CSV table of C-alpha atoms in Angstrom, one decimal:
chain,number,residue,atom,x,y,z
A,1,MET,CA,-4.9,-20.8,-28.8
A,2,LYS,CA,-2.6,-23.0,-27.0
A,3,LEU,CA,0.4,-20.7,-27.6
A,4,SER,CA,-1.3,-17.1,-27.0
A,5,LYS,CA,-2.7,-19.5,-23.7
A,6,ARG,CA,1.1,-20.5,-22.9
A,7,LYS,CA,2.0,-16.7,-24.1
A,8,GLU,CA,-0.1,-15.1,-21.6
A,9,GLY,CA,1.3,-18.0,-19.1
A,10,ILE,CA,4.5,-17.0,-19.0
A,11,SER,CA,3.6,-12.5,-19.4
A,12,LEU,CA,1.4,-13.3,-16.0
A,13,LYS,CA,4.0,-14.8,-14.0
A,14,CYS,CA,6.8,-12.7,-15.6
A,15,LEU,CA,4.6,-9.5,-14.3
A,16,VAL,CA,4.4,-11.2,-10.7
A,17,ILE,CA,7.9,-12.0,-10.3
A,18,LYS,CA,9.2,-8.1,-11.1
A,19,ALA,CA,6.3,-6.9,-8.6
A,20,GLN,CA,7.0,-9.2,-5.9
A,21,LYS,CA,10.2,-7.3,-7.1
A,22,GLY,CA,9.2,-4.1,-6.1
A,23,ASP,CA,8.1,-3.0,-9.7
A,24,ALA,CA,5.3,-1.1,-8.8
A,25,GLN,CA,4.3,-1.1,-12.6
A,26,ALA,CA,4.6,-4.5,-13.2
A,27,PHE,CA,1.7,-4.7,-9.9
A,28,ILE,CA,-0.1,-1.9,-11.7
A,29,GLU,CA,-1.0,-4.3,-14.7
A,30,LEU,CA,-1.2,-7.4,-13.0
A,31,ILE,CA,-4.3,-5.6,-11.0
A,32,GLU,CA,-5.2,-3.7,-14.4
A,33,GLN,CA,-5.8,-7.4,-16.0
A,34,ASN,CA,-7.3,-8.0,-12.8
A,35,LYS,CA,-9.7,-5.8,-11.9
A,36,GLN,CA,-13.2,-7.0,-13.4
A,37,SER,CA,-13.2,-10.6,-12.2
A,38,MET,CA,-12.3,-8.9,-9.0
A,39,TYR,CA,-15.0,-6.4,-9.3
A,40,LYS,CA,-17.2,-9.1,-10.2
A,41,VAL,CA,-17.2,-10.9,-7.7
A,42,ALA,CA,-17.2,-7.6,-5.5
A,43,ARG,CA,-20.4,-7.4,-7.2
A,44,SER,CA,-21.8,-11.1,-6.1
A,45,TYR,CA,-21.4,-10.2,-2.8
A,46,PHE,CA,-22.4,-7.0,-2.9
A,47,GLN,CA,-25.8,-3.9,-4.4
A,48,ASN,CA,-23.6,-1.1,-2.4
A,49,GLU,CA,-21.3,0.4,-5.4
A,50,GLU,CA,-19.4,2.0,-2.0
A,51,ASP,CA,-18.6,-1.8,0.0
A,52,ILE,CA,-17.5,-3.1,-3.8
A,53,ALA,CA,-15.1,-0.2,-3.4
A,54,ASP,CA,-14.5,-0.3,-0.4
A,55,ALA,CA,-14.2,-4.8,-0.8
A,56,LEU,CA,-11.5,-3.9,-3.9
A,57,GLN,CA,-9.7,-1.4,-2.8
A,58,ASP,CA,-8.9,-3.1,0.8
A,59,THR,CA,-7.7,-6.1,-2.0
A,60,ILE,CA,-5.2,-4.2,-3.7
A,61,GLU,CA,-3.9,-2.8,-0.5
A,62,ALA,CA,-3.8,-5.7,0.9
A,63,CYS,CA,-2.6,-7.9,-2.3
A,64,TYR,CA,0.6,-5.1,-2.6
A,65,ARG,CA,1.4,-5.9,0.9
A,66,SER,CA,1.5,-9.6,0.7
A,67,ILE,CA,2.7,-10.5,-2.9
A,68,PRO,CA,6.5,-10.9,-2.1
A,69,HIS,CA,5.2,-14.1,-0.3
A,70,LEU,CA,3.1,-15.3,-3.4
A,71,ALA,CA,4.7,-18.8,-3.4
A,72,ASN,CA,3.6,-19.6,-6.9
A,73,PRO,CA,3.1,-17.0,-9.3
A,74,GLU,CA,0.9,-18.9,-11.9
A,75,TYR,CA,-1.2,-19.0,-8.8
A,76,PHE,CA,-1.8,-15.3,-8.6
A,77,ARG,CA,-5.5,-14.5,-10.5
A,78,THR,CA,-6.5,-17.2,-7.7
A,79,TRP,CA,-4.8,-15.6,-5.1
A,80,LEU,CA,-6.2,-12.5,-5.5
A,81,ILE,CA,-10.1,-13.9,-6.1
A,82,ARG,CA,-9.4,-15.6,-2.6
A,83,ILE,CA,-8.5,-12.0,-0.8
A,84,THR,CA,-11.5,-10.3,-2.5
A,85,ILE,CA,-13.5,-13.0,-1.5
A,86,ASN,CA,-11.8,-12.7,1.8
A,87,LYS,CA,-12.1,-9.1,2.1
A,88,CYS,CA,-15.8,-8.9,0.6
A,89,ASN,CA,-16.4,-11.8,3.8
A,90,ASP,CA,-14.6,-9.2,6.4
A,91,ILE,CA,-17.0,-6.2,4.9
A,92,ILE,CA,-20.3,-8.2,5.8
A,93,ARG,CA,-18.5,-9.1,9.6
A,94,LYS,CA,-17.9,-5.2,9.8
A,95,ASN,CA,-21.2,-4.4,9.1
A,96,ARG,CA,-22.9,-6.9,11.0
A,97,ARG,CA,-21.6,-5.6,14.3
A,98,GLU,CA,-22.2,-2.1,12.8
A,99,HIS,CA,-26.0,-3.0,12.5
A,100,LEU,CA,-26.2,0.4,10.5
A,101,VAL,CA,-29.8,1.6,10.3
A,102,GLU,CA,-31.5,0.8,7.2
A,103,GLU,CA,-31.4,3.4,4.2
A,104,PHE,CA,-32.9,3.6,1.4
A,105,PRO,CA,-31.7,3.2,-2.2
A,106,GLU,CA,-30.2,5.7,-3.9
A,107,GLN,CA,-32.0,6.5,-7.1
A,108,GLY,CA,-29.6,5.3,-9.2
A,109,GLU,CA,-28.9,5.9,-12.9
A,110,ILE,CA,-31.6,4.6,-15.6
A,111,CYS,CA,-30.2,0.7,-16.8
A,112,MET,CA,-29.7,1.4,-19.7
A,113,GLU,CA,-28.8,-2.1,-20.7
A,114,LEU,CA,-33.0,-3.6,-18.9
A,115,LYS,CA,-31.6,-7.4,-19.9
A,116,ASN,CA,-28.2,-6.8,-17.9
A,117,CYS,CA,-30.6,-5.8,-14.8
A,118,GLU,CA,-33.3,-7.9,-14.6
A,119,PHE,CA,-29.8,-10.7,-15.2
A,120,GLU,CA,-28.4,-9.1,-11.9
A,121,GLU,CA,-31.5,-8.7,-10.3
A,122,LEU,CA,-32.2,-12.3,-11.1
A,123,MET,CA,-28.5,-12.9,-9.6
A,124,ARG,CA,-29.0,-11.1,-6.3
A,125,SER,CA,-32.6,-13.3,-5.9
A,126,LEU,CA,-30.3,-16.5,-5.3
A,127,ASP,CA,-28.6,-16.9,-2.2
A,128,GLU,CA,-24.7,-15.7,-1.5
A,129,LYS,CA,-23.3,-19.2,-1.4
A,130,TYR,CA,-25.4,-20.1,-4.6
A,131,ARG,CA,-24.2,-16.7,-6.6
A,132,THR,CA,-20.8,-17.0,-5.3
A,133,ILE,CA,-20.1,-20.0,-6.9
A,134,LEU,CA,-22.3,-19.6,-10.4
A,135,LEU,CA,-20.3,-16.4,-11.0
A,136,LEU,CA,-17.0,-17.5,-10.6
A,137,TYR,CA,-17.6,-21.2,-12.7
A,138,TYR,CA,-19.4,-19.3,-15.8
A,139,GLY,CA,-18.6,-15.3,-15.3
A,140,GLU,CA,-14.2,-16.3,-14.5
A,141,GLY,CA,-14.9,-19.3,-16.2
A,142,PHE,CA,-12.3,-21.1,-13.1
A,143,LYS,CA,-13.2,-24.8,-12.2
A,144,ILE,CA,-14.5,-27.0,-10.0
A,145,SER,CA,-11.4,-27.6,-8.2
A,146,GLU,CA,-10.9,-23.8,-8.5
A,147,ILE,CA,-13.2,-23.2,-6.7
A,148,ALA,CA,-13.0,-25.2,-4.3
A,149,GLN,CA,-9.8,-23.9,-3.4
A,150,LEU,CA,-10.9,-20.7,-3.2
A,151,LEU,CA,-14.1,-20.6,-1.6
A,152,ASP,CA,-12.4,-23.4,1.4
A,153,MET,CA,-14.6,-26.1,0.3
A,154,GLU,CA,-14.8,-29.7,-0.5
A,155,GLU,CA,-15.2,-30.6,-4.3
A,156,ASN,CA,-18.2,-32.6,-4.5
A,157,THR,CA,-20.4,-29.4,-2.2
A,158,VAL,CA,-19.1,-27.4,-5.2
A,159,LYS,CA,-20.5,-29.2,-7.5
A,160,THR,CA,-23.7,-30.0,-5.1
A,161,ARG,CA,-24.2,-26.1,-5.1
A,162,LEU,CA,-23.6,-25.5,-8.3
A,163,THR,CA,-26.1,-28.0,-9.6
A,164,ARG,CA,-28.5,-26.5,-7.4
A,165,GLY,CA,-28.1,-22.9,-7.7
A,166,ARG,CA,-28.4,-23.9,-11.7
A,167,LYS,CA,-32.0,-25.5,-11.0
A,168,LYS,CA,-33.0,-22.3,-8.4
A,169,PHE,CA,-31.6,-20.0,-11.3
A,170,ARG,CA,-33.7,-21.9,-13.6
A,171,GLU,CA,-36.8,-21.6,-11.1
A,172,ILE,CA,-36.6,-17.9,-10.0
A,173,TRP,CA,-36.2,-17.3,-14.6
A,174,SER,CA,-39.3,-19.6,-15.3
A,175,ALA,CA,-41.5,-17.9,-12.4
A,176,GLN,CA,-40.3,-14.3,-13.6
A,177,SER,CA,-41.1,-15.1,-17.9
A,178,ALA,CA,-44.7,-16.3,-16.6
A,179,ALA,CA,-45.3,-13.6,-14.8
A,180,THR,CA,-44.5,-11.1,-18.0
């Protein structure tokens, strides 16, 4: 297990170094390896697929321009997620300024995995400050110290929000279970 983690870390570092030197294929590979993580983070901020796509596109563009300046290649994933979070926040600020007229939700496809849809709905009902931390901790496997670094907050704040987020999640889930 340690050996595969080690190989993965070495290959990630090599890809980052190649991308920093202008290797477009290495950059594409880095994005491919991390696209699901980026999507999950953006999904925790937005329900609208267009906003998610905008956030991902902005993230990739910013990452491509800034990768030569990344000091520690081993922190690429953390750096990429931080950029994703910042781009999501930029879109939220932009949308607030525009004061868009409330749109009716589009009729989407019927959810084939009802449990997954219910889980996403449950996560959306949580306050953003809890939802993001729960997603980063459970969904992406970041440690509390890494989440604190990503979100520019104290570790104790992350621990508190993680605890409160779990409690709120449990309360909402229990209430929904009792209602059905």
